[in-house]
XYZ file of C-alpha atoms in Angstrom:
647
model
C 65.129 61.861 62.226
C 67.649 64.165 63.051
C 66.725 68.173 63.222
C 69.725 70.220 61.512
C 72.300 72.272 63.062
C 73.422 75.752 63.084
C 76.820 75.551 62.419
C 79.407 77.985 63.154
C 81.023 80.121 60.478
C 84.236 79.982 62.110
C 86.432 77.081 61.918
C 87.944 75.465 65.250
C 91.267 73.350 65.872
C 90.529 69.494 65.745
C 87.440 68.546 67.328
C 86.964 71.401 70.085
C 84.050 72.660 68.965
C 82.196 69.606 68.374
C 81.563 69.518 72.718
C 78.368 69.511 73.143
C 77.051 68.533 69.685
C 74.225 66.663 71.430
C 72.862 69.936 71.965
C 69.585 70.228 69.171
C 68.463 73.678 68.056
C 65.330 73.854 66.411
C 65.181 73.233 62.245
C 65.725 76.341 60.007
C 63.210 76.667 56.994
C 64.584 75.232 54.016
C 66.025 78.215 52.283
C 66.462 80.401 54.817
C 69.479 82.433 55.004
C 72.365 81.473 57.912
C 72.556 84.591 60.326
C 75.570 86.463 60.133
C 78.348 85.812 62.190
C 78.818 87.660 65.292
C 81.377 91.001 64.957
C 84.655 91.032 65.747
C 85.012 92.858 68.991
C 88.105 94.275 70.179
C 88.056 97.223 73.591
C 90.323 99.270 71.921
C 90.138 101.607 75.018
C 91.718 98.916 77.349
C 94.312 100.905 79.189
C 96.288 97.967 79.286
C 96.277 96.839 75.944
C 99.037 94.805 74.580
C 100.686 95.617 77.782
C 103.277 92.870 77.555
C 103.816 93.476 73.839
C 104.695 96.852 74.616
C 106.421 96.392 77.363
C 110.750 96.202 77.063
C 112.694 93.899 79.472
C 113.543 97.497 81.363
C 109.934 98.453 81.856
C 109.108 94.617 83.177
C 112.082 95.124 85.465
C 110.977 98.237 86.932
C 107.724 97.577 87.279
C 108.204 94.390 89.074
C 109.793 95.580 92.115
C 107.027 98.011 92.243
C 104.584 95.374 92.164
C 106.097 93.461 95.457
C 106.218 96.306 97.200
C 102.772 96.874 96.706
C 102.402 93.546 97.593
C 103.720 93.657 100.717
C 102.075 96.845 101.580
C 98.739 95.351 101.277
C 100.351 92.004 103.120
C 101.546 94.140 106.003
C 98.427 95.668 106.179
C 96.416 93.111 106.826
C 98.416 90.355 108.572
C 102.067 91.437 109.954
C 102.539 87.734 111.442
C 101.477 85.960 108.260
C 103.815 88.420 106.183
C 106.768 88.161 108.406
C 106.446 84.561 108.376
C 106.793 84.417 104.689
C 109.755 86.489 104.417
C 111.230 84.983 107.139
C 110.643 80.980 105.200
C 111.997 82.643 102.174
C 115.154 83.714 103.748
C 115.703 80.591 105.632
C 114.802 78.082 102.378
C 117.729 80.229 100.185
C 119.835 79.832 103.340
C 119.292 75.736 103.331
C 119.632 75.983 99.616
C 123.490 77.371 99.887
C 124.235 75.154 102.868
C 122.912 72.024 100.546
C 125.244 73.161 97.669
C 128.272 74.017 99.907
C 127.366 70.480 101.931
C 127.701 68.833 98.866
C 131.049 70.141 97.660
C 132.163 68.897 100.666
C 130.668 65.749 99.893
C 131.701 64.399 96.836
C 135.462 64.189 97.234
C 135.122 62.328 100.014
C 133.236 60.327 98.388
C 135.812 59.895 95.369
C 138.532 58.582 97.063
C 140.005 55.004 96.391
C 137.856 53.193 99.220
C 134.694 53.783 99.037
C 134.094 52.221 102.919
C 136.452 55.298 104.213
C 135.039 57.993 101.928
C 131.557 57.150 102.548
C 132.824 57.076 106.235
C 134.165 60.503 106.230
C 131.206 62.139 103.860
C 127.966 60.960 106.067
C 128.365 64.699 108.190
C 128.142 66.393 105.191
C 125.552 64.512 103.981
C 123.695 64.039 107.093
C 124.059 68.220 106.885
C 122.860 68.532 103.138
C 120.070 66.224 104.192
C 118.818 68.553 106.643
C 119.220 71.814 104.998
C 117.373 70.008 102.147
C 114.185 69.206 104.808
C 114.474 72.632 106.409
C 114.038 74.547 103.006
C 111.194 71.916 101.678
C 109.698 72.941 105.381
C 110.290 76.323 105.391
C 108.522 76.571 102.006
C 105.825 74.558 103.418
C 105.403 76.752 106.473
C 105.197 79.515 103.955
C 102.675 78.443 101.583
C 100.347 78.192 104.844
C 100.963 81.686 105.404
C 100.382 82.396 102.131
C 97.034 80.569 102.371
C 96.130 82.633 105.343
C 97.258 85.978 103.817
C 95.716 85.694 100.260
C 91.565 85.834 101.548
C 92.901 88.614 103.546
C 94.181 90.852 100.953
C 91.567 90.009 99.062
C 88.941 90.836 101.367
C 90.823 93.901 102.500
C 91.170 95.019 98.864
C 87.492 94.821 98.312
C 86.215 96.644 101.051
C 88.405 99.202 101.276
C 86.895 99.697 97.520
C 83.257 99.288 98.092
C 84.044 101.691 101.510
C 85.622 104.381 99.516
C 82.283 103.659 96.989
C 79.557 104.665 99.586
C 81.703 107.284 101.537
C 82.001 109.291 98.550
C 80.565 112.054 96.813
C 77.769 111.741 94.469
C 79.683 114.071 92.549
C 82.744 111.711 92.263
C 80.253 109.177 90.109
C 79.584 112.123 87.883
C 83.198 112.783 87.022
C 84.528 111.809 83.099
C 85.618 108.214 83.334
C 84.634 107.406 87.059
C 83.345 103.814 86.251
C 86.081 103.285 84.098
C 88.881 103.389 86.733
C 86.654 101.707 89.477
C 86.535 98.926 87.141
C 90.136 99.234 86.521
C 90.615 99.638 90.388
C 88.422 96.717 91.063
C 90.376 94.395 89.026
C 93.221 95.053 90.506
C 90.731 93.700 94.006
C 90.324 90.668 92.155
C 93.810 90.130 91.436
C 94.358 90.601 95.028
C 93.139 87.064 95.327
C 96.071 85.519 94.206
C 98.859 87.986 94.645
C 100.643 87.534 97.265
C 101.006 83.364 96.432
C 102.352 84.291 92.748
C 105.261 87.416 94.623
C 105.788 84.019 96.885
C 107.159 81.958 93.804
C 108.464 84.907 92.445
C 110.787 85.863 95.430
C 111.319 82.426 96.232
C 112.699 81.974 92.608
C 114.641 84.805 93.489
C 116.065 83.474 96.603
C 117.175 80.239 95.290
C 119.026 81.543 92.447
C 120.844 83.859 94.301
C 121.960 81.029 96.938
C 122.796 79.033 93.740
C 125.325 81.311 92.147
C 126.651 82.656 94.954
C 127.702 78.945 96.118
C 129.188 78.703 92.502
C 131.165 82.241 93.148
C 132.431 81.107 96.358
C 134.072 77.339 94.535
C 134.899 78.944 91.312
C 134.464 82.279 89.784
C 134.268 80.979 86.359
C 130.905 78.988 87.304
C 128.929 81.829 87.036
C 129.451 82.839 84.147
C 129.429 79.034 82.997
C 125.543 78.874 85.250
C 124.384 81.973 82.899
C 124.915 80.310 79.467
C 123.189 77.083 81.182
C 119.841 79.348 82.032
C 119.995 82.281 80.059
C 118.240 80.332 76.994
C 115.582 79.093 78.605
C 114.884 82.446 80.826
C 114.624 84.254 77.227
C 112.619 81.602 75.678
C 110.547 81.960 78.431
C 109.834 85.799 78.096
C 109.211 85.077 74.427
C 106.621 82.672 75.403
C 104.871 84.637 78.147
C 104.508 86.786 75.272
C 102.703 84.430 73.373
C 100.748 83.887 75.925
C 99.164 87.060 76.639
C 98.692 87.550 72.675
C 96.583 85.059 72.748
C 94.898 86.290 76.023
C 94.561 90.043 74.746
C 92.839 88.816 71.391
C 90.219 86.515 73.023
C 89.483 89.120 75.877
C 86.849 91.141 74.077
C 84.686 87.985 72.946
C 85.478 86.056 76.732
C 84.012 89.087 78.482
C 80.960 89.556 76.011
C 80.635 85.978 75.801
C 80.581 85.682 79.819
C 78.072 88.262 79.930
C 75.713 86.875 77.204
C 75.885 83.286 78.978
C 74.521 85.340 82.232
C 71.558 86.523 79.941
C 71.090 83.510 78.274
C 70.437 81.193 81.430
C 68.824 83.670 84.035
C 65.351 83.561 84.393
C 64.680 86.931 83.804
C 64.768 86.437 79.774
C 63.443 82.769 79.818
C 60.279 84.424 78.429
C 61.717 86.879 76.053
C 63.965 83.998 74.543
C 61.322 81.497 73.802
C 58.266 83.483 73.105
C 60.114 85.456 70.414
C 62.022 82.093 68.877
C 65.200 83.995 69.850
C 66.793 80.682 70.862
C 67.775 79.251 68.218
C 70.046 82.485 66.765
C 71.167 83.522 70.260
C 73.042 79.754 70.410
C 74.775 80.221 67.046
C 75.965 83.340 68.283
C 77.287 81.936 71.755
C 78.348 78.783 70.017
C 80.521 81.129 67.229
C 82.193 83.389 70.016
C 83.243 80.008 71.908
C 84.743 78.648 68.083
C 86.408 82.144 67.806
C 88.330 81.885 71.084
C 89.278 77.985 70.894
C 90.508 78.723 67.513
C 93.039 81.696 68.444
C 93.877 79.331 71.678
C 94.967 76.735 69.485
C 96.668 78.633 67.049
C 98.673 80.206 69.798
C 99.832 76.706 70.226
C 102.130 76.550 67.917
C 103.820 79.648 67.629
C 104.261 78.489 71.731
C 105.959 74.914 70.565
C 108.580 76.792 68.418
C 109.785 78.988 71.171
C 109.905 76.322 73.406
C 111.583 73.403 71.014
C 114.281 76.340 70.206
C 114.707 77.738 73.781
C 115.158 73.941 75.064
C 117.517 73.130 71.998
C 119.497 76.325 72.879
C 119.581 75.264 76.538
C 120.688 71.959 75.871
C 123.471 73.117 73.883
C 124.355 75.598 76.488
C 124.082 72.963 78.770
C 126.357 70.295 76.950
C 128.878 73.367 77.044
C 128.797 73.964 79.845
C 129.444 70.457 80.744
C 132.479 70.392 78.298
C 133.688 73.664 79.816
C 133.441 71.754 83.357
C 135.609 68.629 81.800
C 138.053 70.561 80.721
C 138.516 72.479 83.660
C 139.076 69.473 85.241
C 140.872 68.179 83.027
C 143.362 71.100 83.100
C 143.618 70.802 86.477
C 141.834 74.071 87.235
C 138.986 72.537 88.848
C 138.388 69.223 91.003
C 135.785 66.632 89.858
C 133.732 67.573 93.127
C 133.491 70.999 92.268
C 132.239 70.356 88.715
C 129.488 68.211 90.361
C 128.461 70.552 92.540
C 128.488 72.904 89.499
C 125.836 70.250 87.935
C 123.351 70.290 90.750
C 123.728 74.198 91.541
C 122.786 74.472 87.726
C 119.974 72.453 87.741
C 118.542 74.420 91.280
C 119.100 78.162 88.980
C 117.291 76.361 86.606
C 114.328 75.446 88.061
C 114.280 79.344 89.979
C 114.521 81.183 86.383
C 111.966 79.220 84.996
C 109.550 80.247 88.272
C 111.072 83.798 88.022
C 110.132 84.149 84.144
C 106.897 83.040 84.361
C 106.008 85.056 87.766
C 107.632 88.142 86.656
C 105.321 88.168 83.622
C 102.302 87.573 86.224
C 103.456 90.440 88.752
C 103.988 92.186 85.640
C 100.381 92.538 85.031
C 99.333 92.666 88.985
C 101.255 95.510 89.036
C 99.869 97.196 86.177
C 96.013 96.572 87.914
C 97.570 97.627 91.799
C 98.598 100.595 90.362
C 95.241 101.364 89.020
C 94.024 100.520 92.098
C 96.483 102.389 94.262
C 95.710 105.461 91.988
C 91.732 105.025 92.511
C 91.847 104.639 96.615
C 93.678 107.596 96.450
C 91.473 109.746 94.204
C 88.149 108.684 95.572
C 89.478 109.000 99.218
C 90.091 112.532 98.134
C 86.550 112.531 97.384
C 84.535 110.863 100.324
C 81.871 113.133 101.818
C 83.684 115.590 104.562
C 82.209 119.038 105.088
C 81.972 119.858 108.039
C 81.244 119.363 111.759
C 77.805 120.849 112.055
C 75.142 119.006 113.740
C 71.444 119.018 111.315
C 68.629 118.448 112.962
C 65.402 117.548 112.204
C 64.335 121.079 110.177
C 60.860 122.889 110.757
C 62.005 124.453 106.759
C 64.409 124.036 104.271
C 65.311 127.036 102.366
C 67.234 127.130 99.037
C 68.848 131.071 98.775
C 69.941 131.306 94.716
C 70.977 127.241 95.003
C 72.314 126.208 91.490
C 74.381 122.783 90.275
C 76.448 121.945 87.520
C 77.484 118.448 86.928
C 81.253 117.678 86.393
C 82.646 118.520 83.036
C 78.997 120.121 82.110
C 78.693 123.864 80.989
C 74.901 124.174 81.468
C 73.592 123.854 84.975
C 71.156 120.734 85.644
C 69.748 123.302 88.344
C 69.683 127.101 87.679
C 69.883 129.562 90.576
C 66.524 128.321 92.691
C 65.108 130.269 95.912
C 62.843 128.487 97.508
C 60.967 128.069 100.407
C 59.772 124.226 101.992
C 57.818 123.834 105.469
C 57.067 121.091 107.823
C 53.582 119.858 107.621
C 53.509 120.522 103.374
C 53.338 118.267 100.501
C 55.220 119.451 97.795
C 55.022 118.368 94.175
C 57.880 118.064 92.214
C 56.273 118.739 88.383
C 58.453 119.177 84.568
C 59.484 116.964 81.659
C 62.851 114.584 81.833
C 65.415 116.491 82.109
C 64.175 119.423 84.095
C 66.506 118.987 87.221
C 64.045 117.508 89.595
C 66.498 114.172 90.872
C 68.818 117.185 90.920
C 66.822 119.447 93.267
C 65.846 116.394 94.795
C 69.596 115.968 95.749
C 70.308 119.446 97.627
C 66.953 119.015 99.076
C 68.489 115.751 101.314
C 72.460 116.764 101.585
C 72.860 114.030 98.972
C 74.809 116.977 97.088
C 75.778 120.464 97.691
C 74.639 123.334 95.594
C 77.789 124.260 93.397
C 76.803 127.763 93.809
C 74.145 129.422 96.302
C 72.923 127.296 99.798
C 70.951 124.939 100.798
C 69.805 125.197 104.529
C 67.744 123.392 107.039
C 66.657 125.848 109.193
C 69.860 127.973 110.273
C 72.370 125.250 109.033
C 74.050 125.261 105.800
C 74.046 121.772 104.643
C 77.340 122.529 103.041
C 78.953 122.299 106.155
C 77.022 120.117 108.119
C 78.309 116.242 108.768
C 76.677 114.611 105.994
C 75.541 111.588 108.643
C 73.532 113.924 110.999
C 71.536 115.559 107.484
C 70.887 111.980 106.022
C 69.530 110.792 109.352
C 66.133 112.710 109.446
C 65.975 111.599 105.387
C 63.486 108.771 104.077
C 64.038 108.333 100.471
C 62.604 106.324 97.824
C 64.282 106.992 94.555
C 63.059 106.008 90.822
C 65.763 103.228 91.439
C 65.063 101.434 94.735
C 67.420 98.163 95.602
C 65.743 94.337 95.714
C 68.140 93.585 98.550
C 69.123 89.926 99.016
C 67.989 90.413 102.798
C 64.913 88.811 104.603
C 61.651 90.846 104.206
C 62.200 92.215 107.729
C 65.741 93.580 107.038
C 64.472 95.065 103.919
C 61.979 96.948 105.539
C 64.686 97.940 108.338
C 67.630 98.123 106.865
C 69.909 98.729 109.860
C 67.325 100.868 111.380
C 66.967 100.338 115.586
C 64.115 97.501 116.289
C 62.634 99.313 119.465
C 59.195 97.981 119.270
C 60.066 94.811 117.655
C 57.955 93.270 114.375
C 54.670 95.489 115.588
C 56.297 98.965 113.788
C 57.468 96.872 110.790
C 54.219 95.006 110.392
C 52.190 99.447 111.099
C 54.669 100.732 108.391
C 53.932 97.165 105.711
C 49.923 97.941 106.530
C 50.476 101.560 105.167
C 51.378 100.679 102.042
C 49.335 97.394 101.893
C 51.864 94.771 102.149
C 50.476 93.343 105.091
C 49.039 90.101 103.352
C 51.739 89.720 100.835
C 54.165 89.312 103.551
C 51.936 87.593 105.635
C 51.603 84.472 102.625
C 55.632 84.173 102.435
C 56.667 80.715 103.974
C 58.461 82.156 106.830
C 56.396 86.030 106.635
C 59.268 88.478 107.835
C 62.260 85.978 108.032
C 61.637 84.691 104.144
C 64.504 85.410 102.186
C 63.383 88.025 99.318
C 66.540 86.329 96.586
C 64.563 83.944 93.836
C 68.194 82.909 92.942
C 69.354 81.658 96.153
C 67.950 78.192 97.337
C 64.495 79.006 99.830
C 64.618 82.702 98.543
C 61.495 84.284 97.125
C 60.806 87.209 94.754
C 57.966 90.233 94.683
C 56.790 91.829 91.650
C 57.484 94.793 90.434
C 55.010 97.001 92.394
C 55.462 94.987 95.302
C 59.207 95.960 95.693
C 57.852 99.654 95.257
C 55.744 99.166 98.598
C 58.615 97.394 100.508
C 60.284 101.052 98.985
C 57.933 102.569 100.760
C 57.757 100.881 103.863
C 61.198 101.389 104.116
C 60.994 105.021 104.249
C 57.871 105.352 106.296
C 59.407 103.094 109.055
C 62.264 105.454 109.322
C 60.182 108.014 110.466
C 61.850 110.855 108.639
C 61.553 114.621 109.201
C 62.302 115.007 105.199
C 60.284 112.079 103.215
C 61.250 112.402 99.362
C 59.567 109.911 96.654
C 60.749 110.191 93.528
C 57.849 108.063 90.891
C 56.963 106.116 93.937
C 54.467 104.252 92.302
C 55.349 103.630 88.620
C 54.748 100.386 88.677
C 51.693 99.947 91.460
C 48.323 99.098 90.625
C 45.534 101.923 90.890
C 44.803 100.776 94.524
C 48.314 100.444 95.728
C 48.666 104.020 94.268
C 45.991 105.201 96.074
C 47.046 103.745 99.266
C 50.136 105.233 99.348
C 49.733 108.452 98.651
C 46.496 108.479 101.405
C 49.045 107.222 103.466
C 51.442 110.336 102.629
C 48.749 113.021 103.222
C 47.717 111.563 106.530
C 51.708 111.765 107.499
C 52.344 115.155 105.982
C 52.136 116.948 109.411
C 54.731 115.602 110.988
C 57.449 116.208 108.383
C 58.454 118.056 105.084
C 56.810 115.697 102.248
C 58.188 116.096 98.484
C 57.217 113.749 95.451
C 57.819 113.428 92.003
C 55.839 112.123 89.759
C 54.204 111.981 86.255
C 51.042 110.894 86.550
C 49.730 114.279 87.121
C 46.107 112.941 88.768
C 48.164 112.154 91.954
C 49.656 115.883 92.660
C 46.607 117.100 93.106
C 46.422 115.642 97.084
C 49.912 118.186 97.577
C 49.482 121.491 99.395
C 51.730 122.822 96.646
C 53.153 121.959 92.807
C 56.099 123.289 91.584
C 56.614 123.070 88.124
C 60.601 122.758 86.828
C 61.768 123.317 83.394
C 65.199 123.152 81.902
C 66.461 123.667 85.588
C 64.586 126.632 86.770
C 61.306 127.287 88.433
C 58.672 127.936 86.219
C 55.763 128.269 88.286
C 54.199 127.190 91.551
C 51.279 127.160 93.476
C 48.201 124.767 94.027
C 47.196 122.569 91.509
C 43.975 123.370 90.607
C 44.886 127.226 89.945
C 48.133 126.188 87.767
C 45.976 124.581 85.731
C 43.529 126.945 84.932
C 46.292 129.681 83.892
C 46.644 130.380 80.121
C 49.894 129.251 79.081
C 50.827 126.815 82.142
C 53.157 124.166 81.708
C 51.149 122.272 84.161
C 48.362 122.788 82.364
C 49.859 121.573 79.114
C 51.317 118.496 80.104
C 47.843 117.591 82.818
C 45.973 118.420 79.332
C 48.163 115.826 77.326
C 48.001 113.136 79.966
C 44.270 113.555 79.606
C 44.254 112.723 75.657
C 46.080 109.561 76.421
C-alpha cells in the first residue's frame, strides 16, 4: 500500500519536480488541512538588485573596464609572472589571428588561378604561414589558460585573507557600526567571485583581441568590410545583451528562495536538529516546504526558457539575414569589379572569427558586469575596515599590579545612551572581582575596557601608569586570558584547543596541569588519540564534547595562558554543580597571582570574590563584599540573590 504524498502547491515545467518521487513522507490524517505554502521571499534590500535590468549599455561599458582593472590589480598582486604571461598570450593569439587573415588573402588568389598545380604551387608559403599563426594563437591561448589556472586559487586565496585579516585586525567598534555585516557580506562575495575572475576577464579580453585583429585585417583589404562585418555581428551581439538579460531575471527572482532554500537544506540534514525534527513530527511539513521552494525556482527557470528562445530565434534570424547581405553586398562588389573574389573570402572567414569574439564578449561583459559590481564592494570594504584595524599607539603594557578606570564611559556607534556611564574604579592584583546586574547593564562592556578589547569613548582606562588608549593593542592582550559567554568549538585537536598558538615550553605536562584544573583530565584522557583527537564530529575521525565540556576546554584555555588579567564572563552556564565548583576553587586558589574578574548569574558563586560590584543601566550601583550587599535595605544584590532563592 502506498502512503500519500504532500504535494506541492506550486506547479513545475514538465516533469522536474517529480525527481525524487521515491521519496515517502509519512500519511496525513484524513481530513487534515494541507499546510500553507511557503511565502514569497524577495531581499528587497539587495544593493544589487535588478542590477542588469537597470543597468544602460553606457553604464555596462563603463563599468567593465573598471572591472579588468580591478582584475588585474588583484592579478598583479599576487602573481606578476602568471599575469604577464596572460597578457602577453593575449597579445600574441590577436597577433596570429591578423597574420591568419592577411595569410589567407594572400592565399586564395593564388589559389584561383587557371591551374590549380601552379596556384597551389605558389600558395603553400602562405598557407604553410596561416598554418602556423593558426597553431601559435591555439598555443598561446593554451599557455594562457594555464596561467589562468595558476592565477585564479591565487586571487582567490589572496581575496579571502586579506578579508578575514582586515576581520581580526580591526576594531570591535567597526562590528558595531550601522550595516557592518552587511557590506562584509557584500565584500565577501565579491572574495568568492574572485574564484573565477580572472578566467572569465581572460575570454573577455581575448574576445576583445580577436575582434579587433579581425576588423582591422578587413580595414586594411577594404574599408567597406567593416562596416559590411558590423551588420554581420551586430544582431547577434544585441540579441545577446537581451538574453543576458533574461538571464539574470530569472537569476534575481529565484535568489531569495535559492539562498533560504540552501540554508534550510543545511538545517535539515545536520545532526544538530535530527532530534528536534523527528521527536516533534516536524518532518513531514519541513519537506513540503523544501520540496515547494525547489518547484518555485524550477518553475521560474523554465519559464525563463522561453522568453530566452524568442530572443535567440529572432537575434539568429536577424543575423542570418544580415549575414546573407552581407554576402550579397560581397557578390556584388565583386561583381562590380570593386573587390576580388579573394578578398570577399577572406571577408567570410574574418566574419565568422568577429563572430565567434562578440558572442564571448557579450556574454563575459555581462559576467564582469556583475564582478565588478561585487569588487567594488569589496574594494570599498578593504578600504573602510583597513581604516579601522586596531592602531593606537606604541606603548609597551605590561603585566599591571592595578587597573584603574578615571570617569571611563562608552557609547556604541550610532547609540545616544552610553552602554557604560562615566565609571571610576579601582582593580588590584591578587582580587576577585564580581561582575553583578541584569542584561543589559554594561558588564561585556566594562568587561571590554577592562582587557584593551575597546577604548573608553570618553575618560581612561589604565594599567598601572599606561593608558590603554595608546598602548599597542598586542602587548595589552598578551597578559589577557578570556573566556567569553561565546567561546569557539575550534576544529583543532584537543591539544591545540587548549593552546591555541600559545609557546609549548614544558610540552603536554602544562596542558595536561591546566585540563586537571578544570577536570578534564579523564575526558581527554578516553578520546581515541587523548590530545591529538580531532574535536570536529563532522569531519571523518573527529569527535565532539558536550556543552559543559567545551566550557572547561574554555577554561583551560585561559588558565594555561597564565594571564596577569583572567576575565570569565558566565564561565559555567552550562557545567554541572561539580564542574562549577571546580572551577571556581580553581580561580580562588589562582587569584594571587593576577587580577581575577567574573560574571555571572548564579549569584551562589560570587560569594568566593573578595569583592561584588553591582552594575545597572551602565553605572555602578554599589560594591563591596557579598555578604554585606546583601544585608543592605534596598540592594540590588540583595533583590536579585533574594529572587534566585524563590526559584
Amino acid at each position: 500500500m502506498t502512503t500519500p504524498r504532500n504535494q506541492s502547491t506550486v506547479p513545475a515545467c514538465d516533469d522536474a519536480s517529480r525527481l525524487g518521487e521515491d521519496v515517502s513522507l509519512p500519511a496525513a490524517r484524513p481530513g487534515a488541512p494541507q499546510p500553507s505554502a511557503p511565502p514569497e521571499l524577495d531581499y528587497n534590500g539587495r544593493k544589487h538588485r535588478r542590477a542588469m535590468d537597470d543597468a544602460t549599455l553606457w553604464d555596462m561599458a563603463r563599468r567593465i573596464p573598471a572591472a579588468l582593472g580591478q582584475t588585474a590589480r588583484l592579478a598583479w598582486s599576487v602573481d606578476r609572472r602568471m599575469a604577464l604571461t596572460i597578457v602577453v598570450c593575449q597579445l600574441l593569439s590577436g597577433i596570429g589571428t591578423a597574420v591568419m587573415l592577411s595569410a589567407v588573402a594572400k592565399a586564395l588568389p593564388q589559389l584561383m588561378s587557371a591551374d590549380p598545380a601552379v596556384g597551389l604551387a605558389r600558395a603553400w608559403p602562405a598557407l604553410t604561414v596561416a598554418v602556423v599563426a593558426m597553431a601559435t594563437g591555439a598555443a598561446m591561448w593554451i599557455l594562457a589558460d594555464w596561467a589562468t589556472r595558476r592565477l585564479n586559487p591565487q586571487i582567490a586565496s589572496a581575496a579571502d585573507l586579506r578579508l578575514v585579516d582586515l576581520h581580526m585586525r580591526a576594531e570591535l567598534a567597526a562590528y558595531d557600526t550601522e550595516g557592518f555585516s552587511d557590506r562584509s557580506q557584500a565584500a565577501e562575495i565579491g572574495a568568492l567571485r574572485a574564484v573565477d575572475v580572472a578566467d572569465d576577464a581572460k575570454t573577455l579580453t581575448n574576445g576583445l583581441v580577436q575582434l579587433a585583429s579581425a576588423a582591422a585585417v578587413l580595414t586594411s583589404l577594404h574599408p567597406v568590410l567593416l562596416g559590411v562585418l558590423l551588420l554581420s555581428v551586430v544582431p547577434r551581439g544585441l540579441g545577446g545583451v537581451i538574453a543576458a538579460r533574461v538571464d539574470y531575471r530569472v537569476h534575481d527572482q529565484t535568489i531569495s528562495a535559492r539562498n533560504v532554500r540552501g540554508m534550510m537544506r543545511w538545517w535539515l540534514t545536520t545532526a544538530d536538529l535530527a532530534e528536534e525534527v523527528r521527536a516533534n513530527t516536524m518532518r513531514g511539513y519541513l519537506h513540503f516546504w523544501y520540496r515547494s521552494m525547489c518547484d518555485r525556482v524550477v518553475l521560474r527557470e523554465c519559464a525563463g526558457a522561453r522568453p530566452y528562445l524568442r530572443i535567440t530565434l529572432l537575434a539568429a534570424s536577424l543575423g542570418g539575414l544580415f549575414t546573407l547581405g552581407m554576402w550579397a553586398s560581397l557578390a556584388g562588389l565583386v561583381l562590380a569589379g570593386a573587390m576580388t573574389t579573394a578578398i570577399a573570402g577572406t571577408a567570410v572567414v574574418a566574419s565568422q572569427t568577429a563572430g565567434r569574439a562578440l558572442n564571448a564578449i557579450i556574454r563575459y561583459s555581462t559576467v564582469m558586469f556583475h564582478h565588478g559590481l561585487y569588487l567594488a564592494d569589496y574594494y570599498t570594504f578593504v578600504d573602510e575596515v583597513h581604516a579601522m584595524t586596531t592602531s593606537r599607539g606604541d606603548a609597551r603594557a605590561t603585566a599591571p599590579q592595578q587597573i584603574r578606570l578615571d570617569s571611563a564611559s562608552y557609547t556604541y556607534p550610532g547609540k545616544e545612551t552610553a552602554a557604560v556611564q562615566p565609571i571610576t574604579l579601582t582593580l588590584n592584583r591578587g582580587e576577585v572581582v564580581a561582575l553583578v546586574g541584569e542584561n543589559g547593564a554594561g558588564k561585556s562592556t566594562l568587561i571590554r575596557m577592562l582587557t584593551g578589547l575597546t577604548v573608553p569613548t570618553d575618560g581612561t582606562v589604565r594599567w598601572d601608569g599606561t593608558d590603554l588608549a595608546t598602548a599597542d593593542a598586542e602587548s595589552v592582550w598578551r597578559h589577557v586570558g578570556l573566556v567569553p559567554q561565546k567561546n569557539g568549538h575550534w576544529p583543532l585537536a584537543a591539544r591545540e584547543n587548549i593552546t591555541l598558538g600559545q609557546p609549548r615550553e614544558h610540552g603536554d605536562e602544562r596542558i595536561w596541569d591546566a585540563a586537571e584544573r578544570v577536570g578534564m583530565t579523564k575526558a581527554l584522557r578516553e578520546l581515541p588519540m587523548e590530545l591529538d583527537t580531532l574535536l570536529a564530529r563532522s569531519v571523518w575521525g573527529g569527535h565532539e564534547l558536550s556543552g559543559g565540556q567545551w566550557q572547561r576546554l574554555a577554561c583551560a584555555r585561559a588558565m594555561y595562558r597564565e594571564p596577569a588579567v583572567l576575565v570569565l564572563d558566565e564561565p559555567t552556564s552550562e557545567m554541572d554543580a561539580r564542574g562549577e565548583h571546580q572551577i571556581f576553587r580553581e580561580l580562588r586558589a589562582m587569584a594571587p597571582d593576577r587580577i581575577t574578574v567574573v560574571v555571572t548569574h548564579r549569584l551562589d558563586n560570587v560569594r568566593m570574590a573578595d569583592r561584588v560590584i553591582v552594575l545597572d543601566q551602565g553605572a555602578v550601583r554599589e560594591q563591596g563584599p557579598f555578604d554585606e550587599l546583601v544585608e543592605v535595605e534596598g540592594s540590588l544584590l540583595g533583590e536579585l540573590y533574594a529572587l534566585a532563592q524563590d526559584r
